[in-house]
mmCIF file with all atom_site columns, C-alpha atoms and ligand atoms in Angstrom:
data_model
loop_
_atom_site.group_PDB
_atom_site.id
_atom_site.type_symbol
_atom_site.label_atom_id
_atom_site.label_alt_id
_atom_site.label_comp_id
_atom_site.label_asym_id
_atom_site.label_entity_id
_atom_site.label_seq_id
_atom_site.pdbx_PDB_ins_code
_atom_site.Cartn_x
_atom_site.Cartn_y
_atom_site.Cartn_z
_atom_site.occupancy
_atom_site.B_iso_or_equiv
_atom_site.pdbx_formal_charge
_atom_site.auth_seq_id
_atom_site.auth_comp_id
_atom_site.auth_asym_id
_atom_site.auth_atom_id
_atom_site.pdbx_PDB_model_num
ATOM   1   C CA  . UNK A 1 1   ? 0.000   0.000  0.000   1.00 58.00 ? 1   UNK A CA  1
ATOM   2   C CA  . UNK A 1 2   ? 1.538   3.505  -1.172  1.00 63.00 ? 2   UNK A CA  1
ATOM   3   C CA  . UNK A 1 3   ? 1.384   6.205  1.878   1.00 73.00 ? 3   UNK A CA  1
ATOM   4   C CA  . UNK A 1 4   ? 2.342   8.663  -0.588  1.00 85.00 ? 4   UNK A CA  1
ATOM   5   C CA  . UNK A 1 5   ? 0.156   11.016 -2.460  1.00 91.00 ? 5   UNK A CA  1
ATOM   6   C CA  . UNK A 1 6   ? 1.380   12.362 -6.327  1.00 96.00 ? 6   UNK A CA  1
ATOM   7   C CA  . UNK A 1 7   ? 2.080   15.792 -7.206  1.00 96.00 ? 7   UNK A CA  1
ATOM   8   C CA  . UNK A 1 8   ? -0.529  14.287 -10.616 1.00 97.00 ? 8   UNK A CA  1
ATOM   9   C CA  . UNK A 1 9   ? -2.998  13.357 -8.007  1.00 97.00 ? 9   UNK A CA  1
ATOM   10  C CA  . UNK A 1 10  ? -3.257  16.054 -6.370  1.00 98.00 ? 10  UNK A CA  1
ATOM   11  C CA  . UNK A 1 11  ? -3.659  18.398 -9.289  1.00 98.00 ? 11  UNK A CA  1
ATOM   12  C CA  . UNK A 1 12  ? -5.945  16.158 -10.816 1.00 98.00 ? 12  UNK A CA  1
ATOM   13  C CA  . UNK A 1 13  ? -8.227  16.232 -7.592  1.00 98.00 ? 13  UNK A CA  1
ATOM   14  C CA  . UNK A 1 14  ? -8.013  20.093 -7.285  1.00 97.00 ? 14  UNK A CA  1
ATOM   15  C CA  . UNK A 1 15  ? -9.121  20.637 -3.846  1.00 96.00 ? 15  UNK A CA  1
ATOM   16  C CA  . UNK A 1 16  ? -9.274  24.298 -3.064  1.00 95.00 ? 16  UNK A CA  1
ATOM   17  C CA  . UNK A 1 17  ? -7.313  23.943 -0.155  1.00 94.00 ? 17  UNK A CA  1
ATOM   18  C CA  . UNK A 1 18  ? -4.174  21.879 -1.780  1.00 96.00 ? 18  UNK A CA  1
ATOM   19  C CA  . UNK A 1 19  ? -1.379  23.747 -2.060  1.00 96.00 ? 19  UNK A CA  1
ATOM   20  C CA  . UNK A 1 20  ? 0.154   22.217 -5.376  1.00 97.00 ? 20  UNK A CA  1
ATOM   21  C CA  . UNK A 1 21  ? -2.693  23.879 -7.872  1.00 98.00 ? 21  UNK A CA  1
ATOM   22  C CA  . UNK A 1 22  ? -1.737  27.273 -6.106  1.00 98.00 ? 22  UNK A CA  1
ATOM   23  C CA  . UNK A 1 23  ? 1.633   26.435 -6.764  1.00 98.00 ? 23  UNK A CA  1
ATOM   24  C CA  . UNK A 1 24  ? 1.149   25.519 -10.734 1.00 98.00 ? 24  UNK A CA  1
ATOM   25  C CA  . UNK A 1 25  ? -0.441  28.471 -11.143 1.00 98.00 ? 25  UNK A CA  1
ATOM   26  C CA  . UNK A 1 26  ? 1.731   31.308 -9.604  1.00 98.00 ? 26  UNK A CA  1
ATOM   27  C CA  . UNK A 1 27  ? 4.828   28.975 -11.161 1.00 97.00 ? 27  UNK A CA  1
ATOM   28  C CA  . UNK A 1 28  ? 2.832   29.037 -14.778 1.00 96.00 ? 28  UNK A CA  1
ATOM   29  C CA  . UNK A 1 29  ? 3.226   25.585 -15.117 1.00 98.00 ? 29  UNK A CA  1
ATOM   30  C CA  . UNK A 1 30  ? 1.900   23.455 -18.025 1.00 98.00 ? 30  UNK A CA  1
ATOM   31  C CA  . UNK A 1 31  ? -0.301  20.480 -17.435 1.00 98.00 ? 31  UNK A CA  1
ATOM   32  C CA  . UNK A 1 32  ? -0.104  17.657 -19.805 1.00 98.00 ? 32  UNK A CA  1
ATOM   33  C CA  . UNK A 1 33  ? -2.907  15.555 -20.538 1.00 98.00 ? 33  UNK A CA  1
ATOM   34  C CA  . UNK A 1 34  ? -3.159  11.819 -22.319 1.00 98.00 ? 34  UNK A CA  1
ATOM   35  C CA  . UNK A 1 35  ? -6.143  10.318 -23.684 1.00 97.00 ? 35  UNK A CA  1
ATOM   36  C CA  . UNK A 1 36  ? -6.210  8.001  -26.897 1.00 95.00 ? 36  UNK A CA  1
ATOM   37  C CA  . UNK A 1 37  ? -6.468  10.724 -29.059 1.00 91.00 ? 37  UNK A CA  1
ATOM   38  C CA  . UNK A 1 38  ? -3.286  11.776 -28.161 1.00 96.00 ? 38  UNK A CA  1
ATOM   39  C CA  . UNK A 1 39  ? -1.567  14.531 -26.255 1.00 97.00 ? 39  UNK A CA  1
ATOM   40  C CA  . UNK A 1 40  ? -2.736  17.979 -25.031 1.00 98.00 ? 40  UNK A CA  1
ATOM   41  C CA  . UNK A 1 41  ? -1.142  20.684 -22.801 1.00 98.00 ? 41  UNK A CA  1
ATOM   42  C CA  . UNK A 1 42  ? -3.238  22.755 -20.538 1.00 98.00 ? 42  UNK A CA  1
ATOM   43  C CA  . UNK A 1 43  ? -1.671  25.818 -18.827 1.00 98.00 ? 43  UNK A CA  1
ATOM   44  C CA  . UNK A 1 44  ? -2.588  26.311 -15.018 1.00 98.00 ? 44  UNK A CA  1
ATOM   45  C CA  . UNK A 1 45  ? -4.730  28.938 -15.341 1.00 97.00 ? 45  UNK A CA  1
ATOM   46  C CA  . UNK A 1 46  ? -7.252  27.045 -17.898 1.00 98.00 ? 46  UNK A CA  1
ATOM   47  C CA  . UNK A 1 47  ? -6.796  23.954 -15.477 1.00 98.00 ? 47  UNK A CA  1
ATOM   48  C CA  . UNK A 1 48  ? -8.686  24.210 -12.884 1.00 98.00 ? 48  UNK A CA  1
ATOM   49  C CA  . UNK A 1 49  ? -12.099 24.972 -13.432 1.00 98.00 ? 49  UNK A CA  1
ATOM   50  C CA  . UNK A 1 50  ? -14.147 24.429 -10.305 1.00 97.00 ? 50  UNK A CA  1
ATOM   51  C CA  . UNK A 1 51  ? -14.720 22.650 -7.004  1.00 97.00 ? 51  UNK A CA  1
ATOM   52  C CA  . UNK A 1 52  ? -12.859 19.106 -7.815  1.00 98.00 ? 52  UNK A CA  1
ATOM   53  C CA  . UNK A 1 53  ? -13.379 20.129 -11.057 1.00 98.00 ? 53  UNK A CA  1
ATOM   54  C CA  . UNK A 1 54  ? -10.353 20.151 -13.680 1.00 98.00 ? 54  UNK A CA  1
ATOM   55  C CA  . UNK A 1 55  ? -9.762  20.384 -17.774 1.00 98.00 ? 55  UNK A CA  1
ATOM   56  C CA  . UNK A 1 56  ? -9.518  16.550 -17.841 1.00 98.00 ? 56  UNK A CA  1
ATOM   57  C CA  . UNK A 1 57  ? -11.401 14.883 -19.857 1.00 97.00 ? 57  UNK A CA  1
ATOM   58  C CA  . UNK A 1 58  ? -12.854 11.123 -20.124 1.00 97.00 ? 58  UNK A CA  1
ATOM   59  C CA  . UNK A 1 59  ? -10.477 9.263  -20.741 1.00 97.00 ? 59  UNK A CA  1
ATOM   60  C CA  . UNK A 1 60  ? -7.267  11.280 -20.292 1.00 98.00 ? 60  UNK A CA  1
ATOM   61  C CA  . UNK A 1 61  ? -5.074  10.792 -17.530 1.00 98.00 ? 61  UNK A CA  1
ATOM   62  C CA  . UNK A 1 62  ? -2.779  13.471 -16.397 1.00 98.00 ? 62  UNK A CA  1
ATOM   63  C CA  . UNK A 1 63  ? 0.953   12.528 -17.317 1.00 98.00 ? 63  UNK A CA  1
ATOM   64  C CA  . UNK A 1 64  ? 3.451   15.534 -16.850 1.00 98.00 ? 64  UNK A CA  1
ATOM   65  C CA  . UNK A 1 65  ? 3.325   18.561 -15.385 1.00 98.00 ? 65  UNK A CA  1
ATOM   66  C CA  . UNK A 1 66  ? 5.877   21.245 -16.407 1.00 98.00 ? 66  UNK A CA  1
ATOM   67  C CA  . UNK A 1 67  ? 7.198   23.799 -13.865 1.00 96.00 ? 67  UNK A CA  1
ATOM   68  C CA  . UNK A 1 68  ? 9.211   26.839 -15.467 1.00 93.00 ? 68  UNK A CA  1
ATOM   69  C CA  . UNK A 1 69  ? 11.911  27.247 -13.373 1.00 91.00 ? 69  UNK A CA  1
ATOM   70  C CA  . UNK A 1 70  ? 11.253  30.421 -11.075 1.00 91.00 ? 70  UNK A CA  1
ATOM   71  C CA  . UNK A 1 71  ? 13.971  33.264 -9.652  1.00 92.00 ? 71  UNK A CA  1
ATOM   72  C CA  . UNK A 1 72  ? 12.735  32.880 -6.131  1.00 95.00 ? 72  UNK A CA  1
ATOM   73  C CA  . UNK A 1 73  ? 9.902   31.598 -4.628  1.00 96.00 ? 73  UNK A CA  1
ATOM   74  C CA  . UNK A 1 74  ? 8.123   30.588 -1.765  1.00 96.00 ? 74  UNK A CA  1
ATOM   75  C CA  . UNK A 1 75  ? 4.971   29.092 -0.590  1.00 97.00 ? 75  UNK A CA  1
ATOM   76  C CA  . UNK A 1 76  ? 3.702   30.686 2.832   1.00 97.00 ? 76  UNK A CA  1
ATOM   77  C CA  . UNK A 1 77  ? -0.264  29.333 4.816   1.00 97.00 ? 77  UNK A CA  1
ATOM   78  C CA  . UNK A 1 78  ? -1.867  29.727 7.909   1.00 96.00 ? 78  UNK A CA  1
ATOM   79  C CA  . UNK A 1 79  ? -3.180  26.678 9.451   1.00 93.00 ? 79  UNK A CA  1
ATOM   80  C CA  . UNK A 1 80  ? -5.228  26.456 13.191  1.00 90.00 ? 80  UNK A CA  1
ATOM   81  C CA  . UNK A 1 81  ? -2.426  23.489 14.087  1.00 91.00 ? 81  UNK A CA  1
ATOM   82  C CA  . UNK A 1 82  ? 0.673   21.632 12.267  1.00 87.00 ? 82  UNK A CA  1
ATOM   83  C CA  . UNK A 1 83  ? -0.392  19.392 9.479   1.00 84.00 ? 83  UNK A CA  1
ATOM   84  C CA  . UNK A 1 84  ? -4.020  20.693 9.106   1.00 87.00 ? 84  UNK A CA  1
ATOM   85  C CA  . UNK A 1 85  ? -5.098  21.926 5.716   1.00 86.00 ? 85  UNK A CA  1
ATOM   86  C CA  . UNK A 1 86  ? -4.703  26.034 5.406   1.00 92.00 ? 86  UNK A CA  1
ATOM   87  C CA  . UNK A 1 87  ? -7.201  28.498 6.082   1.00 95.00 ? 87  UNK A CA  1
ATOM   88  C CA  . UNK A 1 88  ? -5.378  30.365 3.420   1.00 97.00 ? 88  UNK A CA  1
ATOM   89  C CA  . UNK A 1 89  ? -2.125  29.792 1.513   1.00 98.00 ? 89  UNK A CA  1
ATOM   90  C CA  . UNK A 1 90  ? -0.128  31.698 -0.755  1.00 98.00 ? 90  UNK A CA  1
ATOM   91  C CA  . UNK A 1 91  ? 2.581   30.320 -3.652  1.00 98.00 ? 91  UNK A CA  1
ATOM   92  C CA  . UNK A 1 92  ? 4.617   33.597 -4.488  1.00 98.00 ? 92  UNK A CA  1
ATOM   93  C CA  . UNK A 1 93  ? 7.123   33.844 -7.273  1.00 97.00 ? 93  UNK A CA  1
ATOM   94  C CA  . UNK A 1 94  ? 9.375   37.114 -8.340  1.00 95.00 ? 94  UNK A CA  1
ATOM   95  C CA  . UNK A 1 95  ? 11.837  37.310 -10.773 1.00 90.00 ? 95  UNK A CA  1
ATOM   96  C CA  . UNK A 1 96  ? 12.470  38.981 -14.437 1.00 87.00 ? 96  UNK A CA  1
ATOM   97  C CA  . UNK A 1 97  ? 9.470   38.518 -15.697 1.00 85.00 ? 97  UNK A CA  1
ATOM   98  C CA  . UNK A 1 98  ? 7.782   40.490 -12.686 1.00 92.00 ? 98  UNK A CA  1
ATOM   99  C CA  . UNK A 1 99  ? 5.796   38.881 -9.206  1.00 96.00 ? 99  UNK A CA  1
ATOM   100 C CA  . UNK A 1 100 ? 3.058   36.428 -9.024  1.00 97.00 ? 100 UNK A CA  1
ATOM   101 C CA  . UNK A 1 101 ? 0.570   35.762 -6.167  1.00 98.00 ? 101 UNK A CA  1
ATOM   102 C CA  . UNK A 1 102 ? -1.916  32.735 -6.469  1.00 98.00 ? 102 UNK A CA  1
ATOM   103 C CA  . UNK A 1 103 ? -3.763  31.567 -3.086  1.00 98.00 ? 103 UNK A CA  1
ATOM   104 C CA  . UNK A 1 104 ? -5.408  28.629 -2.019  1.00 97.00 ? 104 UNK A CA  1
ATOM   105 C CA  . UNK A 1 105 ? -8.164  28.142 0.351   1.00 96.00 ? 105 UNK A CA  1
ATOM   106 C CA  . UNK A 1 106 ? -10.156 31.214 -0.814  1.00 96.00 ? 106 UNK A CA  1
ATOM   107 C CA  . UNK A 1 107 ? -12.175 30.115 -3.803  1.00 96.00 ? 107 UNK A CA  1
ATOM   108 C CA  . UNK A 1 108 ? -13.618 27.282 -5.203  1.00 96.00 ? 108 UNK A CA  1
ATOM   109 C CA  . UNK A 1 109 ? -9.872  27.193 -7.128  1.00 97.00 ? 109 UNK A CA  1
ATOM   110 C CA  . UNK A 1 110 ? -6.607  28.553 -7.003  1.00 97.00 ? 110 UNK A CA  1
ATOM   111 C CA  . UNK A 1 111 ? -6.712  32.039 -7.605  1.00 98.00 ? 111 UNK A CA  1
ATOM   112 C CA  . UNK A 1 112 ? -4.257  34.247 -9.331  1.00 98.00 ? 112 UNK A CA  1
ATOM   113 C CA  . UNK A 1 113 ? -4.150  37.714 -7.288  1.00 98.00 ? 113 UNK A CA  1
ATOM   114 C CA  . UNK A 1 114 ? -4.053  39.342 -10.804 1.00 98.00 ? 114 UNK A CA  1
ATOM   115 C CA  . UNK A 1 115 ? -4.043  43.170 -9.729  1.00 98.00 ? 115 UNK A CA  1
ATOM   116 C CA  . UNK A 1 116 ? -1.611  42.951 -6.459  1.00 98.00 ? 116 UNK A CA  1
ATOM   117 C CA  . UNK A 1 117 ? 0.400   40.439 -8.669  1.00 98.00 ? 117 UNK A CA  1
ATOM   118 C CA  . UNK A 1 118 ? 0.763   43.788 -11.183 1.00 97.00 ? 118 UNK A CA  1
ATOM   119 C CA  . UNK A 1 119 ? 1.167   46.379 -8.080  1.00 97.00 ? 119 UNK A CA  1
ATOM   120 C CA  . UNK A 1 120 ? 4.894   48.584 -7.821  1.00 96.00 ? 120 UNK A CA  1
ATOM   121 C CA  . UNK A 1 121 ? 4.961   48.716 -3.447  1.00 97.00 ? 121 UNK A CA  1
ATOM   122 C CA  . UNK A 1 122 ? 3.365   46.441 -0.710  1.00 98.00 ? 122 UNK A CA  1
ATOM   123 C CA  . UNK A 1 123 ? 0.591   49.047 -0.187  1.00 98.00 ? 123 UNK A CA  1
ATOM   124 C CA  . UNK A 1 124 ? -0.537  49.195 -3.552  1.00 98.00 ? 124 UNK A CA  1
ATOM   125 C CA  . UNK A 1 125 ? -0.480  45.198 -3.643  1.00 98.00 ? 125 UNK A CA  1
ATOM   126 C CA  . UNK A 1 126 ? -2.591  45.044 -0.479  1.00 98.00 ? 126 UNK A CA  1
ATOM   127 C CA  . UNK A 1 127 ? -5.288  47.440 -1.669  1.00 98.00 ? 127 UNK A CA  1
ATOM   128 C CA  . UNK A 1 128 ? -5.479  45.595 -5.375  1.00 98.00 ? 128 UNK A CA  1
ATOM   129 C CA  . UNK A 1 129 ? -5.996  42.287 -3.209  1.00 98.00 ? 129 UNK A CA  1
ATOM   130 C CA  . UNK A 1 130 ? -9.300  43.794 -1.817  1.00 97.00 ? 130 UNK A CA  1
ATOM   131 C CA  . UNK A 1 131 ? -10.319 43.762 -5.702  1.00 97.00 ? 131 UNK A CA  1
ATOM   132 C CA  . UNK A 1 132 ? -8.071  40.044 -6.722  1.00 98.00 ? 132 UNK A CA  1
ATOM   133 C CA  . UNK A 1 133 ? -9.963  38.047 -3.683  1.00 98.00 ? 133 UNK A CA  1
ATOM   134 C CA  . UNK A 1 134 ? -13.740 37.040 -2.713  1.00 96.00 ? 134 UNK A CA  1
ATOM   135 C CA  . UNK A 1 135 ? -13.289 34.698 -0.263  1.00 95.00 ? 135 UNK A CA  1
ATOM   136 C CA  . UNK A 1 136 ? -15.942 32.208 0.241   1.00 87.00 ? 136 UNK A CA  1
ATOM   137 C CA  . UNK A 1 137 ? -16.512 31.605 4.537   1.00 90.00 ? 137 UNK A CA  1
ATOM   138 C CA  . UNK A 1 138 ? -15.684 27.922 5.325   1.00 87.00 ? 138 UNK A CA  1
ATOM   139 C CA  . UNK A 1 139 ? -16.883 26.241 8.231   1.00 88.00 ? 139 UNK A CA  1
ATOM   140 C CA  . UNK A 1 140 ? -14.520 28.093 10.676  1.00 90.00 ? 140 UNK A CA  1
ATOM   141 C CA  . UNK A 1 141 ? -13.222 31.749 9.071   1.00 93.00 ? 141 UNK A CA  1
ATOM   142 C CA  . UNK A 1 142 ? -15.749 34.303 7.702   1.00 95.00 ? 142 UNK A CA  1
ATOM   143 C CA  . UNK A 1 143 ? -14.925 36.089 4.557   1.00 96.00 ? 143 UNK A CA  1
ATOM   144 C CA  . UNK A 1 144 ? -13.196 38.938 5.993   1.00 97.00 ? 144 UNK A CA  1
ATOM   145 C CA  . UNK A 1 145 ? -11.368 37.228 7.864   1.00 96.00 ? 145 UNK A CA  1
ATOM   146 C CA  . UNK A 1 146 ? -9.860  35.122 5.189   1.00 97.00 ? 146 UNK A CA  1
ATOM   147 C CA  . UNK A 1 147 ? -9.401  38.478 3.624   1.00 97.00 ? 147 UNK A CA  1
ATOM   148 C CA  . UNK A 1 148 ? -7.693  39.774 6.660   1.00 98.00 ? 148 UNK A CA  1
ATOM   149 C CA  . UNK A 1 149 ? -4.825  36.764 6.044   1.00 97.00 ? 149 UNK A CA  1
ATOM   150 C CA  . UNK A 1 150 ? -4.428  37.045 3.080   1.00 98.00 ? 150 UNK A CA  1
ATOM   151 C CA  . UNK A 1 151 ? -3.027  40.137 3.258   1.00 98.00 ? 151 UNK A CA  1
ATOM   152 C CA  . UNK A 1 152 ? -0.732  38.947 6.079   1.00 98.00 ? 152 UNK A CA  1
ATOM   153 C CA  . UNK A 1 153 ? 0.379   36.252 3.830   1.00 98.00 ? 153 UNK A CA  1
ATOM   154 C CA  . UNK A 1 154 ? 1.054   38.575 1.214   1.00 98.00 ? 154 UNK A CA  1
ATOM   155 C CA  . UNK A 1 155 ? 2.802   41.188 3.148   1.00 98.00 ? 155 UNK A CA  1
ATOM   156 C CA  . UNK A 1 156 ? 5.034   38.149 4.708   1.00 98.00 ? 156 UNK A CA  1
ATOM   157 C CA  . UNK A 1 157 ? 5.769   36.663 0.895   1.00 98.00 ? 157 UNK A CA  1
ATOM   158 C CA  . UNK A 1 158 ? 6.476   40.324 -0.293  1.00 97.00 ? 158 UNK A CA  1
ATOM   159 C CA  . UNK A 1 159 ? 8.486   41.556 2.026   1.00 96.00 ? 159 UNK A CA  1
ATOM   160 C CA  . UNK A 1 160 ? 10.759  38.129 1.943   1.00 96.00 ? 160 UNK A CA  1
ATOM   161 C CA  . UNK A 1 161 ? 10.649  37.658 -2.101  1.00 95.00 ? 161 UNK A CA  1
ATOM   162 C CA  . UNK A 1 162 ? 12.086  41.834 -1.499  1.00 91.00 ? 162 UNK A CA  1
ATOM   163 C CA  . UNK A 1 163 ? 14.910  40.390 0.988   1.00 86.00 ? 163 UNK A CA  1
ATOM   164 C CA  . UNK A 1 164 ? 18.237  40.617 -1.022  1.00 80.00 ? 164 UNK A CA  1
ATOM   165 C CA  . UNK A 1 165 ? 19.772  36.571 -2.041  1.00 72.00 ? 165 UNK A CA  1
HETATM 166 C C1  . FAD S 2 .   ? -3.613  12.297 5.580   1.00 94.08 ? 1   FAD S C1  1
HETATM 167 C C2  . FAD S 2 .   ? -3.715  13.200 4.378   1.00 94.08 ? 1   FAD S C2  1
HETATM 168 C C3  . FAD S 2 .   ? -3.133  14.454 4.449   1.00 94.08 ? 1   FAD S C3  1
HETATM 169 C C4  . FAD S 2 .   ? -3.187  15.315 3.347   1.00 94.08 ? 1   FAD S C4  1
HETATM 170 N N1  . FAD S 2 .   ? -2.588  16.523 3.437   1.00 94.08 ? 1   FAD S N1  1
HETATM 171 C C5  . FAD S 2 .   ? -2.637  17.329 2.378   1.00 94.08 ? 1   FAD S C5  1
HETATM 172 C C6  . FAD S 2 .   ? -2.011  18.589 2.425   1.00 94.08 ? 1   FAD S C6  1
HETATM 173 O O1  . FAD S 2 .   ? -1.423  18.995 3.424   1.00 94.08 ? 1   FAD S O1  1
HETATM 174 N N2  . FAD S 2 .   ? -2.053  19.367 1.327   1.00 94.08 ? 1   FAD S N2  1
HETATM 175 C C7  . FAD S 2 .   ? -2.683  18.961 0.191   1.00 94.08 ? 1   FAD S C7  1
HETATM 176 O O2  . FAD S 2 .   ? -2.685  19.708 -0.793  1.00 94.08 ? 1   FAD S O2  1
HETATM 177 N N3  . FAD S 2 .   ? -3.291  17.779 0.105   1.00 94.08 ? 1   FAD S N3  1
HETATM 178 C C8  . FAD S 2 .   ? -3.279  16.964 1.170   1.00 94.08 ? 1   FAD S C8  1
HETATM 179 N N4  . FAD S 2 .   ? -3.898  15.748 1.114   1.00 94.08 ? 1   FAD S N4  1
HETATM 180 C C9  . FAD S 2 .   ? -4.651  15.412 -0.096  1.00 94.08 ? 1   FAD S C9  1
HETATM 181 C C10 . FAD S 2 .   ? -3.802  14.690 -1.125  1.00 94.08 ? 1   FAD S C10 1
HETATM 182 O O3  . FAD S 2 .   ? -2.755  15.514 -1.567  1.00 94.08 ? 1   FAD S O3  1
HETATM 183 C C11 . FAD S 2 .   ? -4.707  14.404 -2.255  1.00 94.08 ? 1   FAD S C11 1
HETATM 184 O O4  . FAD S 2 .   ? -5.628  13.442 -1.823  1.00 94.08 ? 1   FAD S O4  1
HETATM 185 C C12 . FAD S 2 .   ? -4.009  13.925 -3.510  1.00 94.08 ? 1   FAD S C12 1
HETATM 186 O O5  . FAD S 2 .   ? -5.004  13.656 -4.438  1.00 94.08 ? 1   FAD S O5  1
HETATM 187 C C13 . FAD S 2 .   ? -3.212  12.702 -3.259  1.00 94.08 ? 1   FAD S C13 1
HETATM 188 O O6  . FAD S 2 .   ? -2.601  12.264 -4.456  1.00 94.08 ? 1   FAD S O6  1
HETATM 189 P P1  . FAD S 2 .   ? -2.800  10.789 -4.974  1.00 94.08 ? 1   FAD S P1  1
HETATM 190 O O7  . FAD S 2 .   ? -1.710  10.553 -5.980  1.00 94.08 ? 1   FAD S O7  1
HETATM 191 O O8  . FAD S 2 .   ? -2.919  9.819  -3.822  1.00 94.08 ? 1   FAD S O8  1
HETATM 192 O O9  . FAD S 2 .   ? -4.174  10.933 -5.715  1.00 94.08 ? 1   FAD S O9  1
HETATM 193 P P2  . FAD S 2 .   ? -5.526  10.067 -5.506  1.00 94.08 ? 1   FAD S P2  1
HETATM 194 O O10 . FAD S 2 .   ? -6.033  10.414 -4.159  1.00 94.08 ? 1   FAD S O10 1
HETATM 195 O O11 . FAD S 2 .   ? -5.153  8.643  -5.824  1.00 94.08 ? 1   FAD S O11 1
HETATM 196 O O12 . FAD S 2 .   ? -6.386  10.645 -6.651  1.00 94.08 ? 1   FAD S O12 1
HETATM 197 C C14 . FAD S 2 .   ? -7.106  11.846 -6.469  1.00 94.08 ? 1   FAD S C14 1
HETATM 198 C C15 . FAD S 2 .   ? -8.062  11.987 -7.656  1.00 94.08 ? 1   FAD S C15 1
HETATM 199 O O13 . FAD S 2 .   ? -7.309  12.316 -8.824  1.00 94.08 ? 1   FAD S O13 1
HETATM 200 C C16 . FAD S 2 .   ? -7.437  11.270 -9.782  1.00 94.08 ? 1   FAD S C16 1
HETATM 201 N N5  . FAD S 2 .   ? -6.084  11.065 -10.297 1.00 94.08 ? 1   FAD S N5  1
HETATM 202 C C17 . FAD S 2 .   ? -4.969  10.725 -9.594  1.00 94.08 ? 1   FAD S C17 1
HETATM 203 N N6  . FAD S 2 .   ? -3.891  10.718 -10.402 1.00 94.08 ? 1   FAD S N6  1
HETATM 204 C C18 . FAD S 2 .   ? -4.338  11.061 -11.649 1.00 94.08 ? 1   FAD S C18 1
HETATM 205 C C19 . FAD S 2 .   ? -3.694  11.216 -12.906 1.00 94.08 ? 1   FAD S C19 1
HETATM 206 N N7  . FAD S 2 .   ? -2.383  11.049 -13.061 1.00 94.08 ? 1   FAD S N7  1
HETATM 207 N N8  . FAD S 2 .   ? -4.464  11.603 -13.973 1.00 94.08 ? 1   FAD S N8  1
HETATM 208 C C20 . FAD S 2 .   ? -5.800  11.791 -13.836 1.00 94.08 ? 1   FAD S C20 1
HETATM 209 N N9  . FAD S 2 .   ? -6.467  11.644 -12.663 1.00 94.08 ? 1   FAD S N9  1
HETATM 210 C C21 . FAD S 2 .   ? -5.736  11.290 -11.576 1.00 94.08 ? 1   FAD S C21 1
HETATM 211 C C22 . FAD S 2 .   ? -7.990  10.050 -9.050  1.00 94.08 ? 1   FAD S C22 1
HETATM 212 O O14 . FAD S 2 .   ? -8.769  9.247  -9.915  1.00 94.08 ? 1   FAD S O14 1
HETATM 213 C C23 . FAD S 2 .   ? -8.837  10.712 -7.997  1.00 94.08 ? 1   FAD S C23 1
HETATM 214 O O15 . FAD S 2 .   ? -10.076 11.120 -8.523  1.00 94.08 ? 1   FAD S O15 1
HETATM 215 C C24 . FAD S 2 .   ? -3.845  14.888 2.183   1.00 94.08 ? 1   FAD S C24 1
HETATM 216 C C25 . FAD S 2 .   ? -4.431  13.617 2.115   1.00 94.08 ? 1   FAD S C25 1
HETATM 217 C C26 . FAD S 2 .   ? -4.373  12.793 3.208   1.00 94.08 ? 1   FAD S C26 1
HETATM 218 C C27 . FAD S 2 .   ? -5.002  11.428 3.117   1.00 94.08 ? 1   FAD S C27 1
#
């Protein structure tokens, strides 16, 4: 019996909570999909589609998935104890080609924080993310407060993607 979950099965799942679909998508990675028909490649952001809900069709199984390599990154979450899923999580990525901020935990997908992803200075960022995110409530958290974290997980990933190498 395997005790180990895939980095494939977890994409192909797509909880909302997971942190690798947050991760694909802030990275811009490409999924690649195999069915009899042949081969297909589905970037992140086209992926994931709904609650448990992906691009996969019948019949295709997912057999790659392609991670551009990033300048620096880092994935930061807030969790009630060790080892439980996040309230909210956040896979950052900076480099050349400009910053990237896609959460978990806040939607019914990943979501790419398109306008604080786009913002010059922290302050900017945090006010665009008031636009980027509509958290849902879960069981636990309301909406604002989800909200609330968010912002402290972007003001933690900003200010240490900012830290010099
Ligand atoms: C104790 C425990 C702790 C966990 N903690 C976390 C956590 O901290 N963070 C987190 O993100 N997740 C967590 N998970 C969830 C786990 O990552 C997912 O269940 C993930 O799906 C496991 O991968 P798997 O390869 O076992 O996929 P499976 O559970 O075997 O498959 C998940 C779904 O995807 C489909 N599938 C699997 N592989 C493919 C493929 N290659 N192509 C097409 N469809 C496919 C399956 O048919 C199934 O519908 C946890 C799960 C458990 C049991």
């Amino acid at each position: 019996m395997s005790r180990r979950g895939t980095l494939g099965g977890s994409l192909a799942l797509s909880d909302p909570a997971a942190e690798y679909p947050a991760c694909a998508l802030a990275l811009e990675a490409t999924i690649v999909l195999a069915g009899r028909g042949g081969e297909r490649r589905v970037a992140a952001r086209d992926f994931f589609r709904g609650l448990f809900e992906t691009d996969i069709r019948a019949g295709e199984l997912l057999v790659a998935a392609e991670f551009p390599r990033a300048e620096r990154s880092l994935f930061v979450e807030l969790a009630r104890r060790q080892g439980d899923y996040a309230i909210v999580g956040l896979a950052a990525v900076a480099g050349a080609s400009g910053r990237r901020f896609a959460f978990c935990g806040v939607a019914s997908t990943p979501v790419l924080a398109a306008g604080a992803s786009r913002a010059a200075t922290l302050d900017a960022a945090l006010q665009a993310l008031r636009q980027d995110l509509n958290p849902s409530a879960d069981l636990y958290h309301c909406a604002a407060t989800k909200l609330h974290l968010a912002g402290v997980l972007l003001s933690r990933a900003w200010n240490t993607l900012a830290k010099p190498h």
